[in-house]
Short mmCIF file of C-alpha atoms and ligand atoms in Angstrom, two decimals:
data_model
loop_
_atom_site.label_atom_id
_atom_site.label_comp_id
_atom_site.label_asym_id
_atom_site.label_seq_id
_atom_site.Cartn_x
_atom_site.Cartn_y
_atom_site.Cartn_z
CA MET S 1 -55.04 149.23 64.33
CA ALA S 2 -59.20 149.12 64.04
CA ALA S 3 -60.00 145.55 62.61
CA ASN S 4 -61.77 146.82 59.38
CA THR S 5 -58.56 148.69 58.48
CA ILE S 6 -56.73 145.86 58.60
CA THR S 7 -59.13 143.66 56.81
CA GLN S 8 -59.19 146.98 54.17
CA ALA S 9 -55.37 146.61 53.76
CA ILE S 10 -55.25 142.73 53.05
CA TYR S 11 -58.03 143.06 50.38
CA GLU S 12 -56.23 145.88 48.42
CA GLN S 13 -53.00 143.76 48.58
CA VAL S 14 -55.39 140.84 47.24
CA LEU S 15 -56.31 143.34 44.44
CA LYS S 16 -53.20 144.11 43.39
CA ARG S 17 -51.28 140.93 43.59
CA ASN S 18 -53.85 138.88 41.80
CA PRO S 19 -55.09 141.05 38.94
CA GLY S 20 -58.62 140.39 36.80
CA GLU S 21 -59.58 137.45 39.15
CA VAL S 22 -62.87 139.18 39.93
CA GLU S 23 -64.23 136.12 41.49
CA PHE S 24 -61.49 135.57 43.82
CA HIS S 25 -61.68 139.19 44.59
CA GLN S 26 -65.66 138.95 45.21
CA ALA S 27 -65.10 135.62 47.25
CA VAL S 28 -62.18 137.05 49.70
CA LYS S 29 -64.09 140.41 50.33
CA GLU S 30 -67.11 138.38 51.55
CA VAL S 31 -65.26 136.70 54.22
CA LEU S 32 -62.91 139.87 55.04
CA ASP S 33 -66.18 142.19 55.79
CA CYS S 34 -67.46 139.46 58.55
CA LEU S 35 -64.25 139.21 60.29
CA GLY S 36 -63.89 142.26 62.05
CA PRO S 37 -65.33 141.46 65.62
CA VAL S 38 -63.08 137.91 65.12
CA LEU S 39 -60.06 140.09 64.87
CA GLU S 40 -60.96 142.33 67.65
CA LYS S 41 -61.72 139.07 69.99
CA HIS S 42 -58.31 137.12 68.88
CA PRO S 43 -55.60 139.70 68.12
CA GLU S 44 -53.27 136.50 68.13
CA TYR S 45 -54.64 136.12 64.63
CA VAL S 46 -53.52 139.66 63.52
CA GLU S 47 -50.09 139.12 65.35
CA ALA S 48 -49.49 135.48 63.24
CA LYS S 49 -51.16 137.63 59.60
CA ILE S 50 -53.45 134.48 59.92
CA LEU S 51 -55.76 136.31 57.33
CA GLU S 52 -52.50 137.35 54.78
CA ARG S 53 -51.48 133.56 55.10
CA LEU S 54 -55.04 132.78 54.24
CA VAL S 55 -55.53 134.57 51.08
CA GLU S 56 -52.52 133.35 49.40
CA PRO S 57 -52.66 129.64 48.32
CA GLU S 58 -50.24 127.40 49.32
CA ARG S 59 -49.45 125.94 45.67
CA GLN S 60 -50.89 126.91 42.57
CA LEU S 61 -50.30 125.13 39.64
CA ILE S 62 -51.14 125.67 36.04
CA PHE S 63 -50.52 123.23 33.09
CA ARG S 64 -50.78 122.68 29.46
CA VAL S 65 -53.23 120.15 28.29
CA PRO S 66 -52.74 118.68 24.71
CA TRP S 67 -55.30 116.31 23.11
CA GLN S 68 -56.36 115.24 19.97
CA ASP S 69 -60.13 114.91 18.88
CA ASP S 70 -61.43 112.23 16.84
CA LYS S 71 -60.89 113.97 13.32
CA GLY S 72 -57.04 113.86 14.53
CA ASN S 73 -57.29 117.66 15.24
CA ILE S 74 -54.64 118.61 18.03
CA HIS S 75 -56.35 120.94 20.78
CA VAL S 76 -54.40 122.75 23.50
CA ASN S 77 -56.71 123.37 26.62
CA ARG S 78 -55.19 125.05 30.57
CA GLY S 79 -55.05 122.98 33.30
CA PHE S 80 -55.33 124.00 36.93
CA ARG S 81 -55.04 122.99 40.54
CA ILE S 82 -55.15 125.37 43.57
CA GLU S 83 -54.15 123.25 46.77
CA PHE S 84 -55.19 126.28 48.83
CA ASN S 85 -54.67 125.32 52.26
CA SER S 86 -53.77 122.13 54.17
CA ALA S 87 -54.16 123.27 57.59
CA LEU S 88 -57.47 120.91 58.34
CA GLY S 89 -56.16 117.90 56.48
CA PRO S 90 -54.85 116.77 52.77
CA TYR S 91 -56.16 119.62 50.05
CA LYS S 92 -59.63 118.52 48.76
CA GLY S 93 -62.07 119.87 46.34
CA GLY S 94 -63.35 119.37 42.98
CA ILE S 95 -62.49 119.46 39.25
CA ARG S 96 -64.59 122.13 36.78
CA PHE S 97 -64.60 121.63 33.04
CA HIS S 98 -65.72 124.36 31.54
CA PRO S 99 -65.16 126.95 29.13
CA THR S 100 -64.74 129.80 31.10
CA VAL S 101 -62.49 128.55 33.75
CA TYR S 102 -59.16 130.54 34.60
CA LEU S 103 -57.07 131.43 37.31
CA GLY S 104 -59.74 133.57 39.07
CA ILE S 105 -62.55 130.83 39.18
CA ILE S 106 -60.48 128.17 40.43
CA LYS S 107 -59.08 130.28 43.05
CA PHE S 108 -62.39 131.68 44.43
CA LEU S 109 -63.62 127.87 44.24
CA GLY S 110 -60.56 126.91 46.26
CA PHE S 111 -60.72 129.40 48.90
CA GLU S 112 -64.38 129.16 49.25
CA GLN S 113 -63.73 125.02 49.66
CA VAL S 114 -61.10 125.56 52.58
CA LEU S 115 -63.62 127.09 54.78
CA LYS S 116 -66.50 124.84 53.55
CA ASN S 117 -64.75 121.91 54.40
CA SER S 118 -63.77 123.23 57.62
CA LEU S 119 -67.62 123.63 58.37
CA THR S 120 -67.98 119.88 57.87
CA GLY S 121 -66.35 118.82 61.05
CA LEU S 122 -64.21 116.37 58.79
CA THR S 123 -59.96 116.70 57.88
CA MET S 124 -60.09 118.18 55.17
CA GLY S 125 -58.15 121.35 53.74
CA GLY S 126 -58.91 122.74 50.35
CA GLY S 127 -58.47 122.89 46.97
CA LYS S 128 -59.89 122.73 43.63
CA GLY S 129 -59.04 122.35 39.71
CA GLY S 130 -60.35 122.57 36.41
CA ALA S 131 -59.71 123.10 32.78
CA ASP S 132 -61.13 125.34 30.01
CA PHE S 133 -62.37 122.48 28.06
CA ASP S 134 -65.72 122.08 27.42
CA PRO S 135 -66.94 118.54 27.22
CA LYS S 136 -70.62 119.21 25.70
CA GLY S 137 -70.88 118.09 22.16
CA LYS S 138 -67.74 115.72 22.73
CA THR S 139 -67.60 112.36 21.99
CA ASP S 140 -66.73 109.66 25.08
CA ALA S 141 -63.69 108.73 23.23
CA GLU S 142 -62.40 112.71 23.40
CA VAL S 143 -63.53 113.62 26.88
CA MET S 144 -61.15 110.08 27.59
CA ARG S 145 -58.04 111.43 25.86
CA PHE S 146 -58.79 114.84 27.40
CA CYS S 147 -58.86 113.34 31.02
CA GLN S 148 -55.87 111.09 30.51
CA SER S 149 -53.79 113.92 29.07
CA PHE S 150 -55.01 116.07 31.92
CA MET S 151 -54.04 113.48 34.70
CA ASN S 152 -50.56 113.06 32.76
CA GLU S 153 -49.65 116.00 34.43
CA LEU S 154 -51.75 116.34 37.54
CA PHE S 155 -50.85 113.01 39.01
CA ARG S 156 -47.73 113.98 40.14
CA HIS S 157 -49.72 116.27 42.70
CA ILE S 158 -52.02 114.46 44.08
CA GLY S 159 -52.29 111.33 46.19
CA PRO S 160 -54.88 109.74 48.48
CA ASP S 161 -52.95 111.69 51.51
CA THR S 162 -51.86 115.12 49.81
CA ASP S 163 -54.86 116.19 47.30
CA ILE S 164 -58.10 114.49 46.91
CA PRO S 165 -60.06 115.86 43.73
CA ALA S 166 -63.41 115.20 43.17
CA GLY S 167 -66.43 116.26 40.51
CA ASP S 168 -67.73 119.82 39.86
CA ILE S 169 -69.12 121.40 36.71
CA GLY S 170 -68.61 119.10 33.75
CA VAL S 171 -67.23 116.54 36.06
CA GLY S 172 -69.11 113.67 36.75
CA GLY S 173 -68.93 109.81 37.31
CA ARG S 174 -67.81 109.53 33.33
CA GLU S 175 -64.64 112.24 33.55
CA ILE S 176 -63.72 110.83 37.20
CA GLY S 177 -63.43 107.16 36.03
CA PHE S 178 -61.23 108.00 33.31
CA MET S 179 -58.91 110.00 35.28
CA PHE S 180 -58.83 107.66 38.05
CA GLY S 181 -57.87 105.03 35.60
CA GLN S 182 -55.25 107.16 34.22
CA TYR S 183 -53.85 107.96 37.85
CA LYS S 184 -54.02 104.09 38.42
CA ARG S 185 -52.21 103.40 35.44
CA LEU S 186 -49.40 106.06 35.87
CA CYS S 187 -48.83 105.28 40.23
CA ASN S 188 -49.39 101.56 39.70
CA GLU S 189 -51.72 101.72 43.10
CA PHE S 190 -55.40 101.89 43.81
CA THR S 191 -56.17 104.34 46.50
CA GLY S 192 -58.73 106.85 47.35
CA VAL S 193 -57.20 109.51 45.49
CA PHE S 194 -60.79 110.64 43.94
CA THR S 195 -64.13 111.01 45.80
CA GLY S 196 -67.05 110.44 43.46
CA LYS S 197 -66.13 107.06 41.81
CA GLY S 198 -68.42 104.28 40.67
CA LEU S 199 -70.10 102.17 43.38
CA GLU S 200 -68.48 99.09 42.02
CA TRP S 201 -64.82 100.61 42.53
CA GLY S 202 -64.58 102.35 45.62
CA GLY S 203 -67.43 104.79 45.38
CA LEU S 204 -69.66 105.63 48.06
CA LEU S 205 -73.65 105.40 48.11
CA VAL S 206 -75.21 108.56 48.59
CA ARG S 207 -72.11 110.72 47.16
CA ASN S 208 -73.95 111.26 43.77
CA GLU S 209 -77.08 112.91 46.15
CA ALA S 210 -75.35 114.39 48.46
CA THR S 211 -75.00 117.97 47.40
CA GLY S 212 -78.73 118.29 46.39
CA TYR S 213 -79.79 116.29 49.30
CA GLY S 214 -77.44 118.55 51.91
CA LEU S 215 -78.94 121.66 50.69
CA VAL S 216 -82.43 120.86 51.21
CA TYR S 217 -81.42 119.15 54.63
CA ILE S 218 -80.13 122.17 55.61
CA MET S 219 -83.12 124.62 54.56
CA ASP S 220 -85.52 122.43 55.93
CA GLU S 221 -83.71 122.46 59.22
CA ALA S 222 -83.54 126.24 58.99
CA LEU S 223 -87.37 126.56 58.18
CA LYS S 224 -87.99 125.08 61.18
CA ALA S 225 -86.35 127.32 63.48
CA SER S 226 -89.55 129.46 62.40
CA GLY S 227 -92.20 127.03 62.49
CA LYS S 228 -92.24 126.19 58.36
CA SER S 229 -91.15 122.76 56.58
CA THR S 230 -90.52 122.10 53.21
CA GLU S 231 -93.38 120.37 52.66
CA SER S 232 -95.91 121.94 50.44
CA MET S 233 -93.55 124.76 49.52
CA THR S 234 -93.43 125.77 45.74
CA VAL S 235 -89.72 125.83 44.73
CA SER S 236 -87.76 127.33 41.86
CA ILE S 237 -84.36 125.66 41.00
CA SER S 238 -81.68 126.44 38.38
CA GLY S 239 -79.50 124.16 36.96
CA ALA S 240 -80.25 120.52 35.82
CA GLY S 241 -76.68 118.95 36.61
CA ASN S 242 -75.72 116.82 39.56
CA VAL S 243 -76.67 119.46 41.85
CA ALA S 244 -80.38 120.65 40.80
CA ILE S 245 -81.40 117.10 40.01
CA TYR S 246 -80.81 115.58 43.46
CA ALA S 247 -81.90 118.85 45.35
CA THR S 248 -85.41 118.20 43.41
CA GLU S 249 -85.52 114.49 44.38
CA LYS S 250 -85.21 115.74 47.60
CA VAL S 251 -87.64 118.61 48.02
CA GLN S 252 -90.08 116.25 46.00
CA GLN S 253 -89.50 113.38 49.08
CA LEU S 254 -90.35 115.74 51.40
CA GLY S 255 -93.46 116.78 49.94
CA GLY S 256 -92.43 120.14 48.02
CA LYS S 257 -93.23 121.06 44.44
CA VAL S 258 -90.23 121.87 42.29
CA VAL S 259 -91.71 124.03 39.09
CA THR S 260 -88.32 125.13 37.18
CA LEU S 261 -84.67 123.48 36.22
CA SER S 262 -82.60 125.14 33.58
CA ASP S 263 -79.09 124.87 31.67
CA SER S 264 -77.01 127.47 30.11
CA ASN S 265 -79.45 127.77 26.97
CA GLY S 266 -83.24 128.21 29.16
CA PHE S 267 -85.21 127.26 31.86
CA ILE S 268 -88.38 124.93 31.82
CA TYR S 269 -91.60 125.73 33.83
CA ASP S 270 -93.67 123.05 34.92
CA PRO S 271 -96.60 124.18 37.20
CA ASP S 272 -97.57 120.69 37.82
CA GLY S 273 -94.29 120.17 39.43
CA VAL S 274 -91.14 118.73 37.17
CA ASN S 275 -91.34 114.98 36.43
CA LEU S 276 -87.68 114.19 37.24
CA ASP S 277 -87.88 110.60 35.84
CA THR S 278 -87.75 112.85 32.41
CA VAL S 279 -85.15 115.00 33.44
CA LYS S 280 -82.62 112.59 34.65
CA GLN S 281 -83.13 110.69 31.26
CA ILE S 282 -82.61 113.82 29.19
CA LYS S 283 -79.36 115.20 31.55
CA GLU S 284 -78.02 112.09 32.55
CA VAL S 285 -78.80 109.10 30.00
CA GLU S 286 -78.87 111.21 27.18
CA ARG S 287 -77.06 113.88 27.91
CA LYS S 288 -79.09 116.66 25.83
CA ARG S 289 -80.96 119.93 26.34
CA ILE S 290 -83.36 120.75 28.92
CA LYS S 291 -85.98 122.27 26.42
CA GLU S 292 -86.45 118.58 25.20
CA TYR S 293 -88.84 118.15 28.62
CA VAL S 294 -91.28 120.25 27.04
CA SER S 295 -91.85 117.87 24.04
CA ILE S 296 -92.66 115.30 26.67
CA HIS S 297 -94.86 116.97 29.01
CA LYS S 298 -96.85 119.40 27.18
CA ASN S 299 -98.34 121.66 30.14
CA ALA S 300 -94.81 122.86 30.63
CA LYS S 301 -93.14 125.70 29.09
CA TYR S 302 -89.37 126.56 28.02
CA THR S 303 -88.15 129.53 27.62
CA GLU S 304 -84.76 130.50 26.13
CA GLY S 305 -82.52 132.33 28.13
CA CYS S 306 -81.46 131.71 31.78
CA HIS S 307 -82.59 134.92 33.28
CA GLY S 308 -86.35 134.66 33.68
CA ILE S 309 -86.16 132.00 35.71
CA TRP S 310 -86.41 133.79 38.89
CA ASP S 311 -89.43 135.73 37.61
CA VAL S 312 -91.42 132.14 38.77
CA LYS S 313 -93.55 132.95 41.88
CA CYS S 314 -91.76 130.53 44.54
CA ASP S 315 -91.52 130.25 48.00
CA ILE S 316 -87.80 128.80 48.05
CA ALA S 317 -85.66 129.45 45.47
CA LEU S 318 -82.40 127.32 45.24
CA PRO S 319 -79.59 128.69 42.42
CA CYS S 320 -78.00 125.40 41.21
CA ALA S 321 -75.88 126.21 38.56
CA THR S 322 -73.29 128.91 38.63
CA GLN S 323 -71.57 131.53 39.62
CA ASN S 324 -73.35 135.22 39.83
CA GLU S 325 -76.18 133.91 38.37
CA LEU S 326 -78.64 135.73 40.65
CA ASP S 327 -78.40 139.87 40.73
CA GLU S 328 -79.94 142.39 42.48
CA ALA S 329 -83.08 143.21 40.38
CA THR S 330 -83.54 139.49 40.44
CA ALA S 331 -83.57 139.34 44.14
CA LYS S 332 -85.89 142.07 44.46
CA THR S 333 -88.26 140.35 42.18
CA LEU S 334 -87.71 137.07 44.18
CA ALA S 335 -88.42 139.20 47.52
CA ARG S 336 -91.36 141.01 45.96
CA ASN S 337 -93.09 137.77 44.85
CA GLY S 338 -92.83 136.51 48.46
CA CYS S 339 -90.04 133.99 48.30
CA ILE S 340 -89.23 133.49 52.12
CA ALA S 341 -85.88 131.24 51.49
CA VAL S 342 -82.70 131.07 49.84
CA GLY S 343 -80.39 128.06 49.52
CA GLU S 344 -77.11 128.05 47.58
CA GLY S 345 -76.79 124.66 45.77
CA ALA S 346 -73.86 126.25 43.34
CA ASN S 347 -70.85 128.22 44.39
CA MET S 348 -71.44 131.77 45.14
CA PRO S 349 -74.63 132.09 42.43
CA CYS S 350 -75.78 135.07 44.60
CA THR S 351 -74.29 138.24 43.76
CA PRO S 352 -73.56 140.75 46.98
CA GLU S 353 -75.92 142.77 46.09
CA ALA S 354 -78.76 140.03 45.54
CA VAL S 355 -77.40 138.71 49.27
CA GLY S 356 -77.55 142.48 50.41
CA VAL S 357 -81.38 142.32 49.01
CA PHE S 358 -82.16 139.21 50.82
CA HIS S 359 -80.78 140.43 54.00
CA GLU S 360 -82.86 143.59 53.62
CA ASN S 361 -85.90 141.90 53.37
CA LYS S 362 -85.55 139.31 55.93
CA VAL S 363 -85.49 136.57 53.26
CA LEU S 364 -83.72 133.81 54.99
CA PHE S 365 -80.17 133.28 53.34
CA ILE S 366 -78.30 130.15 53.22
CA PRO S 367 -74.76 130.98 51.56
CA GLY S 368 -73.32 128.23 49.52
CA LYS S 369 -70.29 127.36 52.17
CA ALA S 370 -72.72 125.81 54.17
CA ALA S 371 -75.87 125.06 51.74
CA ASN S 372 -73.68 122.75 49.71
CA ALA S 373 -71.33 121.62 51.96
CA GLY S 374 -72.94 118.07 51.91
CA GLY S 375 -71.12 116.89 48.71
CA VAL S 376 -68.04 117.40 50.00
CA ALA S 377 -69.08 116.09 53.40
CA VAL S 378 -69.87 113.01 51.65
CA SER S 379 -66.74 113.00 49.91
CA GLY S 380 -64.75 112.85 53.20
CA LEU S 381 -66.70 109.75 54.44
CA GLU S 382 -66.19 108.24 50.95
CA MET S 383 -62.42 108.87 52.01
CA ALA S 384 -62.65 107.31 55.57
CA GLN S 385 -64.19 104.26 53.70
CA ASN S 386 -61.49 103.93 51.31
CA SER S 387 -58.98 103.83 54.12
CA GLN S 388 -60.61 101.33 56.08
CA ARG S 389 -61.65 99.04 52.72
CA ILE S 390 -65.22 99.04 53.85
CA SER S 391 -68.32 100.45 52.27
CA TRP S 392 -71.79 102.24 54.43
CA THR S 393 -75.29 101.29 53.55
CA PHE S 394 -77.33 103.91 51.79
CA GLU S 395 -78.98 104.76 55.07
CA LYS S 396 -76.20 105.01 57.17
CA THR S 397 -74.41 107.36 54.88
CA ASP S 398 -77.57 109.41 54.51
CA ALA S 399 -78.30 109.71 58.32
CA GLU S 400 -74.79 110.68 58.62
CA LEU S 401 -74.89 113.73 55.94
CA LYS S 402 -78.32 115.08 57.77
CA ASN S 403 -76.51 115.01 60.87
CA ILE S 404 -73.54 116.80 59.21
CA MET S 405 -76.02 119.68 57.65
CA VAL S 406 -77.81 119.86 61.10
CA THR S 407 -74.36 120.88 63.01
CA ILE S 408 -73.33 123.07 60.01
CA TYR S 409 -76.80 124.60 60.44
CA LYS S 410 -76.18 125.20 64.33
CA ASN S 411 -72.60 126.43 64.56
CA THR S 412 -73.17 128.88 61.69
CA SER S 413 -76.23 130.16 63.72
CA GLN S 414 -74.63 129.90 66.85
CA ALA S 415 -71.36 131.44 65.98
CA ALA S 416 -73.41 134.62 63.65
CA GLU S 417 -74.91 135.18 67.42
CA VAL S 418 -71.98 135.32 69.45
CA TYR S 419 -70.12 137.54 66.76
CA GLY S 420 -73.06 139.87 66.42
CA TYR S 421 -74.67 138.92 63.28
CA PRO S 422 -78.19 137.14 64.30
CA GLY S 423 -79.66 135.80 61.69
CA ASN S 424 -76.89 136.45 59.21
CA PHE S 425 -75.93 133.11 57.63
CA VAL S 426 -72.94 134.25 55.64
CA ALA S 427 -71.47 135.81 58.82
CA GLY S 428 -71.95 132.62 60.57
CA ALA S 429 -70.70 130.29 58.08
CA ASN S 430 -67.11 132.60 57.27
CA ILE S 431 -66.69 132.90 61.06
CA ALA S 432 -67.24 129.06 62.26
CA GLY S 433 -65.08 127.81 59.16
CA PHE S 434 -62.27 130.25 59.52
CA ILE S 435 -61.62 130.08 63.39
CA LYS S 436 -60.98 126.32 63.03
CA VAL S 437 -58.74 126.89 60.24
CA ALA S 438 -57.02 130.11 61.99
CA ASN S 439 -56.47 128.03 65.11
CA ALA S 440 -54.87 124.90 63.21
CA MET S 441 -52.65 127.71 61.31
CA LEU S 442 -51.65 128.81 64.47
CA ALA S 443 -50.72 125.59 66.46
CA GLN S 444 -48.96 124.35 63.09
CA GLY S 445 -46.38 127.31 63.29
CA LEU S 446 -45.02 129.62 60.43
CA VAL S 447 -45.49 127.51 57.44
P1 LIG C 501 -73.33 119.97 36.44
O1 LIG C 501 -72.48 120.13 35.54
O2 LIG C 501 -73.82 118.92 36.81
O3 LIG C 501 -74.30 121.18 35.96
C1 LIG C 501 -74.18 121.99 35.96
C2 LIG C 501 -75.34 122.67 35.51
O4 LIG C 501 -75.35 124.02 35.58
C3 LIG C 501 -75.80 122.49 34.19
O5 LIG C 501 -77.29 122.83 33.76
C4 LIG C 501 -75.57 123.94 33.46
O6 LIG C 501 -76.18 123.69 32.29
C5 LIG C 501 -75.63 124.76 34.61
N1 LIG C 501 -74.72 125.77 33.92
C6 LIG C 501 -73.43 125.82 34.38
N2 LIG C 501 -72.60 126.85 33.66
C7 LIG C 501 -73.77 127.61 33.73
C8 LIG C 501 -73.56 128.76 33.01
N3 LIG C 501 -72.32 129.74 32.81
N4 LIG C 501 -74.91 129.38 33.19
C9 LIG C 501 -76.19 128.89 33.25
N5 LIG C 501 -75.85 127.70 33.39
C10 LIG C 501 -74.91 126.75 33.66
O7 LIG C 501 -72.77 120.76 37.70
P2 LIG C 501 -73.26 120.56 39.25
O8 LIG C 501 -74.34 120.06 39.50
O9 LIG C 501 -72.13 119.36 39.82
O10 LIG C 501 -72.45 121.95 39.86
C11 LIG C 501 -73.61 122.97 39.86
C12 LIG C 501 -72.92 124.09 40.74
O11 LIG C 501 -73.13 123.11 42.31
C13 LIG C 501 -71.51 124.50 40.61
O12 LIG C 501 -71.48 125.90 41.31
C14 LIG C 501 -70.93 123.60 41.65
O13 LIG C 501 -69.22 124.33 42.18
C15 LIG C 501 -71.59 123.53 42.83
N6 LIG C 501 -71.37 122.38 43.86
C16 LIG C 501 -71.21 121.11 43.28
C17 LIG C 501 -71.01 120.08 43.74
C18 LIG C 501 -71.22 118.69 43.61
O14 LIG C 501 -70.71 117.91 44.64
N7 LIG C 501 -71.19 118.71 42.00
C19 LIG C 501 -70.62 120.55 45.40
C20 LIG C 501 -70.81 121.84 45.91
C21 LIG C 501 -71.42 122.71 44.72
P3 LIG C 501 -75.26 123.28 31.07
O15 LIG C 501 -75.59 121.62 30.60
O16 LIG C 501 -75.99 124.49 29.85
O17 LIG C 501 -73.96 123.65 31.11
O1 LIG C 502 -67.79 122.79 45.34
C1 LIG C 502 -67.62 121.75 46.20
O2 LIG C 502 -67.62 121.37 47.35
C2 LIG C 502 -67.92 120.36 45.42
N1 LIG C 502 -67.53 120.30 44.02
C3 LIG C 502 -67.12 118.85 45.46
C4 LIG C 502 -65.98 118.63 46.35
C5 LIG C 502 -65.61 117.17 46.52
O3 LIG C 502 -64.39 117.08 46.89
O4 LIG C 502 -66.47 116.51 46.96
#
C-alpha cells in the first residue's frame, strides 16, 4: 500500500475515534502529512503499526476537581492527565489551567510533547495535563485550594520515574509550589516529581527563562545560516507570559528590538522597544493586564483585541500566546510587510494555512516542537540534577540550553534534507522526533 494511503487511513481512524477534538486532529495531521518518505524507507514501522500506536495515548485520565472559593461557594472543574508515550522515558510535560481546556487540547499538547521531547535528545516520554480552571481573578488561597484538590487525584498517577509535570498556560511558580506541596504531603517524599520548582527547593536556575531563551537561540542559529542575526532586527511577540517575557529578554540581550506584546484582552505597540522591567512588574509581580503599560510609557499604544498585533511591521514574528492565534490572512500580512522569519514560542500558534503561506513566501518558519523545546529540555536537566541532589550554575545550564537548541536546529535541518523536504523545518522536526520514538517502540516490543 502506498505510504500516503496508509497515513490517510490512520488519520480517518483518528477522526472517528476522537470526535470533536479538533486541535488533536490538527496536530496529528501535520505529523502524518510529513511521514510518507519515512514509511517508504522503513517498512518495519508500517508492519509494527508504529503510527497507529503513536496516535493512541498509553493512558488518559479525566477526573473531578471540586473546590471551595473564599466565600464558601463550591465549584467543580475537570482535570486531565494524558500519559501519551513512554518509549523514550517517563511521561513529561506541563499542566495548563485555562477555561478553554478540554480533552482535545490536552491530547494535542501531549502528542506534540512526545516528538518535542524526543528532539531534545534527553530521555523523556511525553504527556500533558490540565484543567478548565481559570486562575485569573482568583485569590492565592483559592488557587491553593484548587491546586490541592487537583493533586488529591493526580498524585497517585505521577512520580519522579513515572510522570513529571511542569508549568504551561496559567501554571507558573505559584501553582507548581502548591501542587508540589500537596504531593509531598500525600506521598511523604521529597522528590523531583515536578519541574519548574522554586530555586530554594530543587528548582533549577534558567528553567524560568528556558523556553523564551531557547526560542531565540534556535532562531538566531537559523538566521546565521543565511548570514543574518537577531541584532538590529525588529521583533513582534505575542503573549506576555513566561515564554513571551523571556523571549523578549533574550532578543534584547542580542541587540534586537521587541515592539509588541499582548494578553487575551489586547496588545501594546512600543516603537521605542518594550521596557521589560515594566512588563515584569505588571505581569509577574502585580498580575495585571498588559494595557497598564501605556499609562507608564506614553509613546506606546494599546489596542483592544489581539488580532491586529501581526499588522505591525516586523522582521521576525514570535507568537508566544496560544494555539491557532495566527491565521492565513495574518500570515499574508506578515509576509507582505517583509517579515523574514517566524518562530513558534507557543504550541501550534500558527494554523496550517498560515504555515503554508510562510513556506510559499520563503519566510523561515520554525515550528513549536523545535522552537519551544528549550523549556522541557531544561526541565530534563532539572530532573537529572534532582536525581543527583546537586545544582548547576546559571552559566552552565544556559550554555547547555544553547547547545541543545543548536543541535535541534542541525538535526531538524538534516532530517528535512535527507527525506526530501529541504528548508522545511516542520517536516524536519516531525521526522527527526518520530524516528527516535519509532525505533524505541520497535525495540521495546508490542506494549
Ligand atoms: P502564561 O500563562 O505564562 O502566558 C500565556 C500568555 O498568553 C498570556 O499573556 C495570556 O494572556 C496569553 N493567552 C493565553 N491564552 C490566550 C488566548 N486564548 N488568547 C489570547 N492570548 C492568550 O503561559 P506560557 O507563557 O507558559 O505559555 C505560552 C505558550 O507557550 C503556550 O502555548 C504554551 O503551551 C507554550 N509553551 C510554554 C512552555 C513553558 O515552559 N511555559 C514551554 C513550551 C511551550 P492572558 O493573561 O490574558 O490569559
Ligand atoms: O509545552 C511545553 O513544552 C511545556 N509546557 C513545558 C513542559 C515541561 O515539562 O517543562
